[in-house]
mmCIF file of C-alpha atoms and ligand atoms in Angstrom:
data_model
loop_
_atom_site.group_PDB
_atom_site.id
_atom_site.type_symbol
_atom_site.label_atom_id
_atom_site.label_comp_id
_atom_site.label_asym_id
_atom_site.label_seq_id
_atom_site.Cartn_x
_atom_site.Cartn_y
_atom_site.Cartn_z
ATOM 1 C CA MET A 21 0.147 0.227 -0.173
ATOM 2 C CA ARG A 22 1.090 3.627 -1.316
ATOM 3 C CA HIS A 23 -1.532 5.717 0.315
ATOM 4 C CA LEU A 24 -4.040 5.277 3.044
ATOM 5 C CA LEU A 25 -7.165 6.993 1.664
ATOM 6 C CA ARG A 26 -9.386 3.994 3.569
ATOM 7 C CA ILE A 27 -9.134 1.101 5.826
ATOM 8 C CA GLY A 28 -11.218 -0.876 2.925
ATOM 9 C CA ASP A 29 -7.608 -0.453 0.893
ATOM 10 C CA LEU A 30 -5.773 -2.020 4.010
ATOM 11 C CA SER A 31 -5.055 -5.787 4.738
ATOM 12 C CA VAL A 32 -5.131 -7.417 8.143
ATOM 13 C CA GLN A 33 -1.473 -7.560 8.308
ATOM 14 C CA ASP A 34 -1.360 -3.545 7.172
ATOM 15 C CA VAL A 35 -3.508 -2.759 10.427
ATOM 16 C CA GLU A 36 -1.675 -4.795 12.116
ATOM 17 C CA ALA A 37 1.700 -3.152 11.576
ATOM 18 C CA ILE A 38 0.592 0.082 12.124
ATOM 19 C CA LEU A 39 -0.985 -1.069 15.112
ATOM 20 C CA THR A 40 2.083 -2.905 17.260
ATOM 21 C CA LEU A 41 4.253 -0.285 15.637
ATOM 22 C CA ALA A 42 2.172 2.768 17.530
ATOM 23 C CA ARG A 43 2.203 0.751 20.342
ATOM 24 C CA VAL A 44 6.087 0.702 20.313
ATOM 25 C CA ILE A 45 6.302 4.098 19.712
ATOM 26 C CA LYS A 46 4.110 4.996 22.404
ATOM 27 C CA ASP A 47 5.898 2.950 24.769
ATOM 28 C CA LYS A 48 8.777 4.370 23.678
ATOM 29 C CA ALA A 49 7.740 8.300 24.632
ATOM 30 C CA LYS A 50 6.441 7.208 27.681
ATOM 31 C CA ARG A 51 9.952 5.664 29.038
ATOM 32 C CA GLY A 52 11.487 9.081 27.213
ATOM 33 C CA VAL A 53 13.188 7.380 24.354
ATOM 34 C CA GLN A 54 13.504 9.211 21.426
ATOM 35 C CA HIS A 55 12.718 7.612 18.277
ATOM 36 C CA ARG A 56 13.332 9.623 14.876
ATOM 37 C CA SER A 57 12.305 7.473 11.975
ATOM 38 C CA LEU A 58 11.886 10.446 9.631
ATOM 39 C CA GLU A 59 14.886 12.519 9.731
ATOM 40 C CA GLY A 60 15.062 14.940 7.439
ATOM 41 C CA LYS A 61 11.701 13.985 5.447
ATOM 42 C CA VAL A 62 8.457 16.685 4.985
ATOM 43 C CA LEU A 63 4.342 16.303 5.271
ATOM 44 C CA ALA A 64 2.462 18.949 3.901
ATOM 45 C CA MET A 65 -0.505 19.445 5.539
ATOM 46 C CA ILE A 66 -3.763 20.713 3.321
ATOM 47 C CA PHE A 67 -6.565 21.394 5.097
ATOM 48 C CA GLU A 68 -9.822 22.201 3.402
ATOM 49 C CA LYS A 69 -12.037 21.992 6.876
ATOM 50 C CA PRO A 70 -11.387 23.171 10.089
ATOM 51 C CA SER A 71 -9.022 20.812 13.133
ATOM 52 C CA THR A 72 -7.595 20.818 16.121
ATOM 53 C CA ARG A 73 -6.646 17.128 16.678
ATOM 54 C CA THR A 74 -5.656 16.115 13.563
ATOM 55 C CA ARG A 75 -3.603 19.220 12.539
ATOM 56 C CA VAL A 76 -1.905 18.520 15.862
ATOM 57 C CA SER A 77 -1.289 15.225 15.542
ATOM 58 C CA PHE A 78 0.452 15.081 12.659
ATOM 59 C CA GLU A 79 2.170 18.645 12.857
ATOM 60 C CA VAL A 80 3.916 17.309 16.532
ATOM 61 C CA GLY A 81 4.151 13.482 15.083
ATOM 62 C CA MET A 82 6.413 14.103 12.398
ATOM 63 C CA TYR A 83 8.683 16.531 14.575
ATOM 64 C CA GLN A 84 9.178 14.289 16.866
ATOM 65 C CA LEU A 85 10.056 11.649 14.345
ATOM 66 C CA GLY A 86 12.644 14.235 13.513
ATOM 67 C CA GLY A 87 11.062 15.612 10.529
ATOM 68 C CA LEU A 88 8.784 19.033 9.841
ATOM 69 C CA ALA A 89 5.409 19.321 8.714
ATOM 70 C CA LEU A 90 3.794 22.253 6.724
ATOM 71 C CA PHE A 91 0.099 23.156 7.851
ATOM 72 C CA ILE A 92 -1.555 24.438 4.617
ATOM 73 C CA ASP A 93 -4.544 25.974 4.794
ATOM 74 C CA ALA A 94 -6.394 25.069 1.095
ATOM 75 C CA ARG A 95 -7.761 28.441 1.317
ATOM 76 C CA THR A 96 -4.375 30.444 1.054
ATOM 77 C CA THR A 97 -3.281 28.152 -1.769
ATOM 78 C CA GLN A 98 -4.013 28.479 -5.690
ATOM 79 C CA LEU A 99 -6.346 26.125 -4.843
ATOM 80 C CA GLY A 100 -9.118 28.348 -3.644
ATOM 81 C CA ARG A 101 -8.316 30.090 -7.326
ATOM 82 C CA GLY A 102 -8.694 27.306 -9.324
ATOM 83 C CA GLU A 103 -5.773 25.304 -10.076
ATOM 84 C CA THR A 104 -6.337 21.863 -10.401
ATOM 85 C CA ILE A 105 -5.944 19.108 -7.637
ATOM 86 C CA ALA A 106 -3.916 16.711 -10.425
ATOM 87 C CA ASP A 107 -1.131 19.932 -10.496
ATOM 88 C CA THR A 108 -0.829 20.533 -7.324
ATOM 89 C CA ALA A 109 -0.364 16.941 -6.826
ATOM 90 C CA ARG A 110 2.663 16.618 -9.283
ATOM 91 C CA VAL A 111 4.428 20.286 -8.307
ATOM 92 C CA LEU A 112 4.289 19.369 -4.063
ATOM 93 C CA SER A 113 5.528 15.721 -5.277
ATOM 94 C CA ARG A 114 8.283 17.654 -6.300
ATOM 95 C CA TYR A 115 9.158 19.014 -2.599
ATOM 96 C CA VAL A 116 7.438 16.486 0.342
ATOM 97 C CA ASP A 117 7.906 12.737 1.192
ATOM 98 C CA GLY A 118 4.350 13.260 1.879
ATOM 99 C CA VAL A 119 0.786 14.955 2.280
ATOM 100 C CA MET A 120 -1.717 14.702 4.172
ATOM 101 C CA ILE A 121 -4.951 16.132 2.907
ATOM 102 C CA ARG A 122 -8.295 17.100 4.875
ATOM 103 C CA ALA A 123 -11.223 17.620 2.108
ATOM 104 C CA ASN A 124 -14.489 18.146 1.574
ATOM 105 C CA LYS A 125 -15.252 15.369 -1.250
ATOM 106 C CA HIS A 126 -13.438 12.157 -0.649
ATOM 107 C CA GLU A 127 -12.798 11.904 -4.790
ATOM 108 C CA THR A 128 -10.257 14.969 -3.919
ATOM 109 C CA VAL A 129 -7.658 12.818 -2.148
ATOM 110 C CA GLU A 130 -8.428 10.304 -4.643
ATOM 111 C CA GLU A 131 -7.854 12.720 -7.777
ATOM 112 C CA PHE A 132 -4.787 13.400 -4.980
ATOM 113 C CA ALA A 133 -3.414 10.430 -5.042
ATOM 114 C CA ALA A 134 -3.886 9.106 -8.400
ATOM 115 C CA ASN A 135 -1.359 12.223 -9.377
ATOM 116 C CA SER A 136 0.896 12.329 -6.343
ATOM 117 C CA LYS A 137 4.289 10.485 -6.328
ATOM 118 C CA VAL A 138 4.769 10.717 -2.856
ATOM 119 C CA PRO A 139 2.288 9.167 0.104
ATOM 120 C CA VAL A 140 -1.210 11.147 0.811
ATOM 121 C CA ILE A 141 -3.331 10.305 3.750
ATOM 122 C CA ASN A 142 -6.711 11.037 4.026
ATOM 123 C CA GLY A 143 -6.950 13.048 7.392
ATOM 124 C CA LEU A 144 -10.572 13.121 6.655
ATOM 125 C CA THR A 145 -13.250 13.754 3.940
ATOM 126 C CA ASP A 146 -17.191 13.383 3.661
ATOM 127 C CA ARG A 147 -16.442 9.725 3.076
ATOM 128 C CA PHE A 148 -14.479 8.489 5.418
ATOM 129 C CA HIS A 149 -11.726 8.990 8.384
ATOM 130 C CA PRO A 150 -9.460 6.124 8.344
ATOM 131 C CA CYS A 151 -6.837 7.534 11.035
ATOM 132 C CA GLN A 152 -9.488 7.708 13.736
ATOM 133 C CA ILE A 153 -10.073 4.613 13.318
ATOM 134 C CA LEU A 154 -6.903 3.428 13.374
ATOM 135 C CA GLY A 155 -6.355 5.042 16.270
ATOM 136 C CA ASP A 156 -9.838 4.136 18.239
ATOM 137 C CA ILE A 157 -8.865 0.674 17.377
ATOM 138 C CA LEU A 158 -5.811 0.509 19.400
ATOM 139 C CA THR A 159 -7.801 2.126 21.825
ATOM 140 C CA VAL A 160 -10.247 -0.168 22.010
ATOM 141 C CA GLN A 161 -6.994 -2.756 22.086
ATOM 142 C CA GLU A 162 -5.754 -1.124 24.934
ATOM 143 C CA ARG A 163 -9.061 -1.645 26.900
ATOM 144 C CA TRP A 164 -10.114 -4.801 25.891
ATOM 145 C CA GLY A 165 -6.990 -7.167 24.787
ATOM 146 C CA ASP A 166 -8.314 -8.218 20.976
ATOM 147 C CA VAL A 167 -10.771 -6.463 19.161
ATOM 148 C CA ARG A 168 -12.094 -8.781 17.442
ATOM 149 C CA ARG A 169 -13.269 -9.881 20.583
ATOM 150 C CA THR A 170 -15.373 -6.913 21.461
ATOM 151 C CA LYS A 171 -19.114 -5.802 20.379
ATOM 152 C CA VAL A 172 -18.603 -1.609 19.658
ATOM 153 C CA ALA A 173 -21.875 0.205 19.329
ATOM 154 C CA TYR A 174 -21.835 2.922 16.935
ATOM 155 C CA VAL A 175 -24.919 5.463 18.494
ATOM 156 C CA GLY A 176 -26.071 7.921 15.738
ATOM 157 C CA ASP A 177 -25.169 9.411 12.088
ATOM 158 C CA GLY A 178 -24.177 7.429 9.728
ATOM 159 C CA ASN A 179 -21.248 9.365 8.639
ATOM 160 C CA ASN A 180 -17.620 9.447 7.796
ATOM 161 C CA VAL A 181 -16.762 8.143 10.884
ATOM 162 C CA ALA A 182 -19.174 5.381 10.799
ATOM 163 C CA ASN A 183 -18.558 4.370 7.508
ATOM 164 C CA SER A 184 -14.909 3.447 8.993
ATOM 165 C CA TRP A 185 -16.228 1.469 11.658
ATOM 166 C CA ILE A 186 -18.122 0.007 9.021
ATOM 167 C CA GLU A 187 -14.656 -0.451 6.905
ATOM 168 C CA ALA A 188 -12.835 -1.598 10.233
ATOM 169 C CA ALA A 189 -15.314 -4.225 11.411
ATOM 170 C CA LYS A 190 -15.454 -5.779 7.456
ATOM 171 C CA LEU A 191 -11.912 -6.379 7.933
ATOM 172 C CA MET A 192 -10.877 -7.200 11.565
ATOM 173 C CA GLY A 193 -14.000 -8.831 11.636
ATOM 174 C CA PHE A 194 -15.610 -7.340 15.445
ATOM 175 C CA GLU A 195 -18.513 -6.928 15.718
ATOM 176 C CA LEU A 196 -20.146 -3.860 14.911
ATOM 177 C CA VAL A 197 -23.918 -3.177 15.265
ATOM 178 C CA LEU A 198 -24.980 0.576 14.424
ATOM 179 C CA ALA A 199 -27.841 2.555 15.907
ATOM 180 C CA CYS A 200 -29.102 4.853 13.291
ATOM 181 C CA PRO A 201 -32.186 6.722 12.611
ATOM 182 C CA GLU A 202 -33.748 5.891 8.914
ATOM 183 C CA GLY A 203 -32.369 8.573 6.568
ATOM 184 C CA TYR A 204 -29.202 8.389 7.869
ATOM 185 C CA ASP A 205 -27.577 5.754 7.608
ATOM 186 C CA PRO A 206 -23.839 4.895 6.933
ATOM 187 C CA HIS A 207 -22.767 4.666 3.013
ATOM 188 C CA ALA A 208 -25.579 2.720 0.621
ATOM 189 C CA GLY A 209 -22.156 1.155 -0.844
ATOM 190 C CA LEU A 210 -20.971 -0.102 2.257
ATOM 191 C CA ILE A 211 -23.884 -1.079 3.989
ATOM 192 C CA ALA A 212 -25.572 -3.192 0.907
ATOM 193 C CA GLU A 213 -24.287 -6.089 1.531
ATOM 194 C CA LEU A 214 -22.986 -6.222 5.132
ATOM 195 C CA PRO A 215 -21.763 -9.693 6.599
ATOM 196 C CA PRO A 216 -23.726 -11.029 10.212
ATOM 197 C CA HIS A 217 -21.287 -9.446 12.356
ATOM 198 C CA ILE A 218 -22.241 -5.711 11.277
ATOM 199 C CA ARG A 219 -25.763 -4.610 11.779
ATOM 200 C CA ILE A 220 -28.232 -1.449 11.298
ATOM 201 C CA VAL A 221 -30.591 -1.102 13.906
ATOM 202 C CA ARG A 222 -33.321 1.533 14.189
ATOM 203 C CA ASP A 223 -32.579 1.110 18.483
ATOM 204 C CA PRO A 224 -29.825 2.825 19.942
ATOM 205 C CA ARG A 225 -31.122 0.569 22.586
ATOM 206 C CA GLU A 226 -30.804 -2.702 20.933
ATOM 207 C CA ALA A 227 -27.355 -1.343 19.794
ATOM 208 C CA VAL A 228 -25.813 -0.912 23.418
ATOM 209 C CA VAL A 229 -27.037 -4.380 25.487
ATOM 210 C CA GLY A 230 -23.369 -6.294 25.923
ATOM 211 C CA ALA A 231 -21.424 -3.782 24.144
ATOM 212 C CA HIS A 232 -17.869 -3.389 25.218
ATOM 213 C CA VAL A 233 -17.890 0.549 23.414
ATOM 214 C CA ILE A 234 -20.641 3.124 23.229
ATOM 215 C CA TYR A 235 -19.223 5.244 20.369
ATOM 216 C CA THR A 236 -20.799 8.584 18.965
ATOM 217 C CA ASP A 237 -19.825 11.133 16.968
ATOM 218 C CA VAL A 238 -21.647 14.780 16.588
ATOM 219 C CA TRP A 239 -25.099 15.248 14.576
ATOM 220 C CA VAL A 240 -24.242 17.707 12.517
ATOM 221 C CA SER A 241 -20.457 17.707 10.456
ATOM 222 C CA MET A 242 -18.662 19.645 9.156
ATOM 223 C CA GLY A 243 -20.388 21.133 5.870
ATOM 224 C CA GLN A 244 -23.605 20.197 7.477
ATOM 225 C CA GLU A 245 -24.729 23.546 9.001
ATOM 226 C CA ALA A 246 -27.554 24.164 6.910
ATOM 227 C CA GLU A 247 -29.079 20.856 8.317
ATOM 228 C CA GLU A 248 -28.342 21.615 11.909
ATOM 229 C CA GLU A 249 -32.396 22.252 13.422
ATOM 230 C CA GLU A 250 -33.712 19.560 11.121
ATOM 231 C CA ARG A 251 -30.701 16.960 12.547
ATOM 232 C CA LYS A 252 -30.988 17.905 16.415
ATOM 233 C CA ARG A 253 -34.330 16.958 16.334
ATOM 234 C CA VAL A 254 -34.385 13.502 14.582
ATOM 235 C CA PHE A 255 -30.808 12.985 16.235
ATOM 236 C CA ALA A 256 -32.237 13.818 19.792
ATOM 237 C CA PRO A 257 -33.053 9.963 20.453
ATOM 238 C CA TYR A 258 -29.476 9.298 20.047
ATOM 239 C CA GLN A 259 -28.308 10.944 23.317
ATOM 240 C CA VAL A 260 -25.414 8.727 24.460
ATOM 241 C CA ASN A 261 -27.074 9.742 28.046
ATOM 242 C CA ASP A 262 -26.867 7.905 31.399
ATOM 243 C CA SER A 263 -29.795 5.756 31.048
ATOM 244 C CA LEU A 264 -28.113 4.350 27.876
ATOM 245 C CA VAL A 265 -24.871 3.765 29.418
ATOM 246 C CA LYS A 266 -26.744 2.054 31.730
ATOM 247 C CA MET A 267 -28.379 -0.366 29.676
ATOM 248 C CA ALA A 268 -24.596 -1.333 28.305
ATOM 249 C CA GLY A 269 -23.855 -2.534 31.937
ATOM 250 C CA PRO A 270 -20.524 -1.165 34.195
ATOM 251 C CA GLN A 271 -17.582 -2.487 32.057
ATOM 252 C CA VAL A 272 -18.697 -0.153 28.975
ATOM 253 C CA ALA A 273 -16.083 2.195 27.343
ATOM 254 C CA VAL A 274 -17.650 5.359 26.058
ATOM 255 C CA MET A 275 -15.806 7.113 22.881
ATOM 256 C CA HIS A 276 -16.248 9.529 20.468
ATOM 257 C CA CYS A 277 -13.720 10.692 18.115
ATOM 258 C CA LEU A 278 -14.513 14.637 19.968
ATOM 259 C CA PRO A 279 -15.093 18.090 18.938
ATOM 260 C CA ALA A 280 -17.965 16.803 20.520
ATOM 261 C CA HIS A 281 -21.286 19.110 20.821
ATOM 262 C CA ARG A 282 -22.286 18.463 25.050
ATOM 263 C CA GLY A 283 -25.532 18.253 25.878
ATOM 264 C CA LEU A 284 -26.475 17.140 22.216
ATOM 265 C CA GLU A 285 -25.179 13.768 21.201
ATOM 266 C CA ILE A 286 -23.886 12.983 24.271
ATOM 267 C CA THR A 287 -24.103 14.678 27.985
ATOM 268 C CA ASP A 288 -21.441 16.055 30.145
ATOM 269 C CA SER A 289 -22.209 13.498 32.279
ATOM 270 C CA VAL A 290 -21.523 10.753 30.454
ATOM 271 C CA ILE A 291 -18.050 12.165 28.708
ATOM 272 C CA ASP A 292 -16.618 13.276 32.362
ATOM 273 C CA GLY A 293 -17.823 10.416 33.747
ATOM 274 C CA PRO A 294 -15.889 6.980 34.738
ATOM 275 C CA ASN A 295 -16.616 4.961 31.202
ATOM 276 C CA SER A 296 -15.183 7.678 29.272
ATOM 277 C CA ILE A 297 -12.065 7.332 27.359
ATOM 278 C CA VAL A 298 -12.095 9.993 25.317
ATOM 279 C CA LEU A 299 -8.607 11.660 26.031
ATOM 280 C CA ASP A 300 -7.243 7.846 25.470
ATOM 281 C CA GLN A 301 -8.159 8.228 22.189
ATOM 282 C CA ALA A 302 -7.671 11.245 21.153
ATOM 283 C CA GLU A 303 -4.226 10.633 22.742
ATOM 284 C CA ASN A 304 -3.670 7.615 20.815
ATOM 285 C CA ARG A 305 -4.247 9.593 17.205
ATOM 286 C CA LEU A 306 -0.204 10.976 17.808
ATOM 287 C CA HIS A 307 0.874 7.581 18.525
ATOM 288 C CA VAL A 308 -1.094 5.877 15.705
ATOM 289 C CA GLN A 309 -0.863 8.351 13.280
ATOM 290 C CA LYS A 310 3.490 8.503 13.646
ATOM 291 C CA ALA A 311 3.059 4.831 13.296
ATOM 292 C CA ILE A 312 1.479 5.618 9.932
ATOM 293 C CA LEU A 313 3.939 7.894 8.947
ATOM 294 C CA GLU A 314 6.667 5.636 9.508
ATOM 295 C CA LEU A 315 5.104 3.198 7.275
ATOM 296 C CA LEU A 316 4.678 5.446 4.183
ATOM 297 C CA LEU A 317 7.359 7.541 4.740
ATOM 298 C CA GLY A 318 10.184 5.665 5.902
ATOM 299 C CA SER A 319 12.112 3.492 3.692
ATOM 300 C CA HIS A 320 10.168 0.265 4.732
ATOM 301 C CA GLY A 321 7.209 0.742 2.880
ATOM 302 C CA LEU A 322 4.008 -0.518 4.473
ATOM 303 C CA ALA A 323 5.992 -3.517 6.203
ATOM 304 C CA PRO A 324 7.645 -4.647 9.346
ATOM 305 C CA SER A 325 9.097 -1.382 10.234
ATOM 306 C CA GLY A 326 11.695 0.375 12.688
ATOM 307 C CA THR A 327 15.567 -0.211 12.549
ATOM 308 C CA ARG A 328 16.955 -3.650 13.685
ATOM 309 C CA GLN A 329 18.558 -2.382 17.005
ATOM 310 C CA GLU A 330 14.154 -0.611 17.433
ATOM 311 C CA ARG A 331 12.739 -3.853 16.376
ATOM 312 C CA GLN A 332 15.064 -5.830 19.298
ATOM 313 C CA GLU A 333 14.069 -3.136 22.011
ATOM 314 C CA ALA A 334 10.467 -3.682 21.024
HETATM 315 N N1 CP B 421 -11.081 14.239 15.837
HETATM 316 C C1 CP B 421 -11.069 14.669 14.638
HETATM 317 O O1 CP B 421 -10.654 14.569 13.476
HETATM 318 O O2 CP B 421 -10.763 16.104 15.643
HETATM 319 P P1 CP B 421 -10.195 16.976 14.415
HETATM 320 O O3 CP B 421 -11.289 17.614 13.984
HETATM 321 O O4 CP B 421 -9.988 18.264 15.591
HETATM 322 O O5 CP B 421 -9.183 16.731 13.690
HETATM 323 N N1 NVA B 422 -18.304 13.383 11.608
HETATM 324 C C1 NVA B 422 -17.250 15.093 12.243
HETATM 325 C C2 NVA B 422 -16.270 14.126 12.565
HETATM 326 C C3 NVA B 422 -15.339 14.965 12.910
HETATM 327 C C4 NVA B 422 -13.728 14.768 13.849
HETATM 328 C C5 NVA B 422 -17.137 16.079 10.559
HETATM 329 O O1 NVA B 422 -17.125 15.493 9.541
HETATM 330 O O2 NVA B 422 -17.369 17.008 10.729
#
């Protein structure tokens, strides 16, 4: 694999390589041991939409790996004045070692990758958010061990995050139940033929029974602001609150990719409560992205990684 555009493009071995390296990198960071596998490498980060976690974790990640990250607001580039995506990709390929893009349309990231000579990473599109879900799987594994033995209940909008959860469940084989209101299902192409371990239900209470994880995301994603009032009305029964968490049982971990709209998709008492692992989840974006960057931009390709010495240390 040369790019990371969606989890559906990865093999199980790719995901395992990313997670294994992320754990090594996280462990070294916790012990204060440097891990500078991308000395001298440069990542361009193009943003068509706002970001806190993705921007900062990629930027800090590149710095900690010994490289440099360039923050590029798409509106301040010639893209904003009509230069084509293809020409931009061809030119940036001459300057940098990798490109991360947060784009309005998934097709933009695909077109960029098709014209890029360097690896392209999807930092969120309207369709997918692969880096988020890879970080989330690391978090689930830290909490529950093998993700294949967990049940994840996704409650809310069938959006980019839900789509990436579906691709992850298809690949890794864990149980995923999504509770979405009618008309707000995940992408039609992804749910046309679901295996038995992935289900879509309408009632969030049905989804969370026996779940190891309750996961939610905003009701109004970036770019959907015009639908805000209608969405607030439709999604009101899908709030992750104390009574829903209680239905899952005391063991359940509550996750949210953040940013949260407190009092809408999740209550203060849940996001700040004992079941919430949202901050560990946010932190793991950093560790997983460093692994993705090393595997894609480093000399190894997306295959067993690290110098021989680092592998021995692990
Ligand atoms: N979860 C996530 O991608 O957050 P940002 O929008 O802040 O990057
Ligand atoms: N579904 C949200 C995720 C934000 C990280 C959005 O696209 O705005």
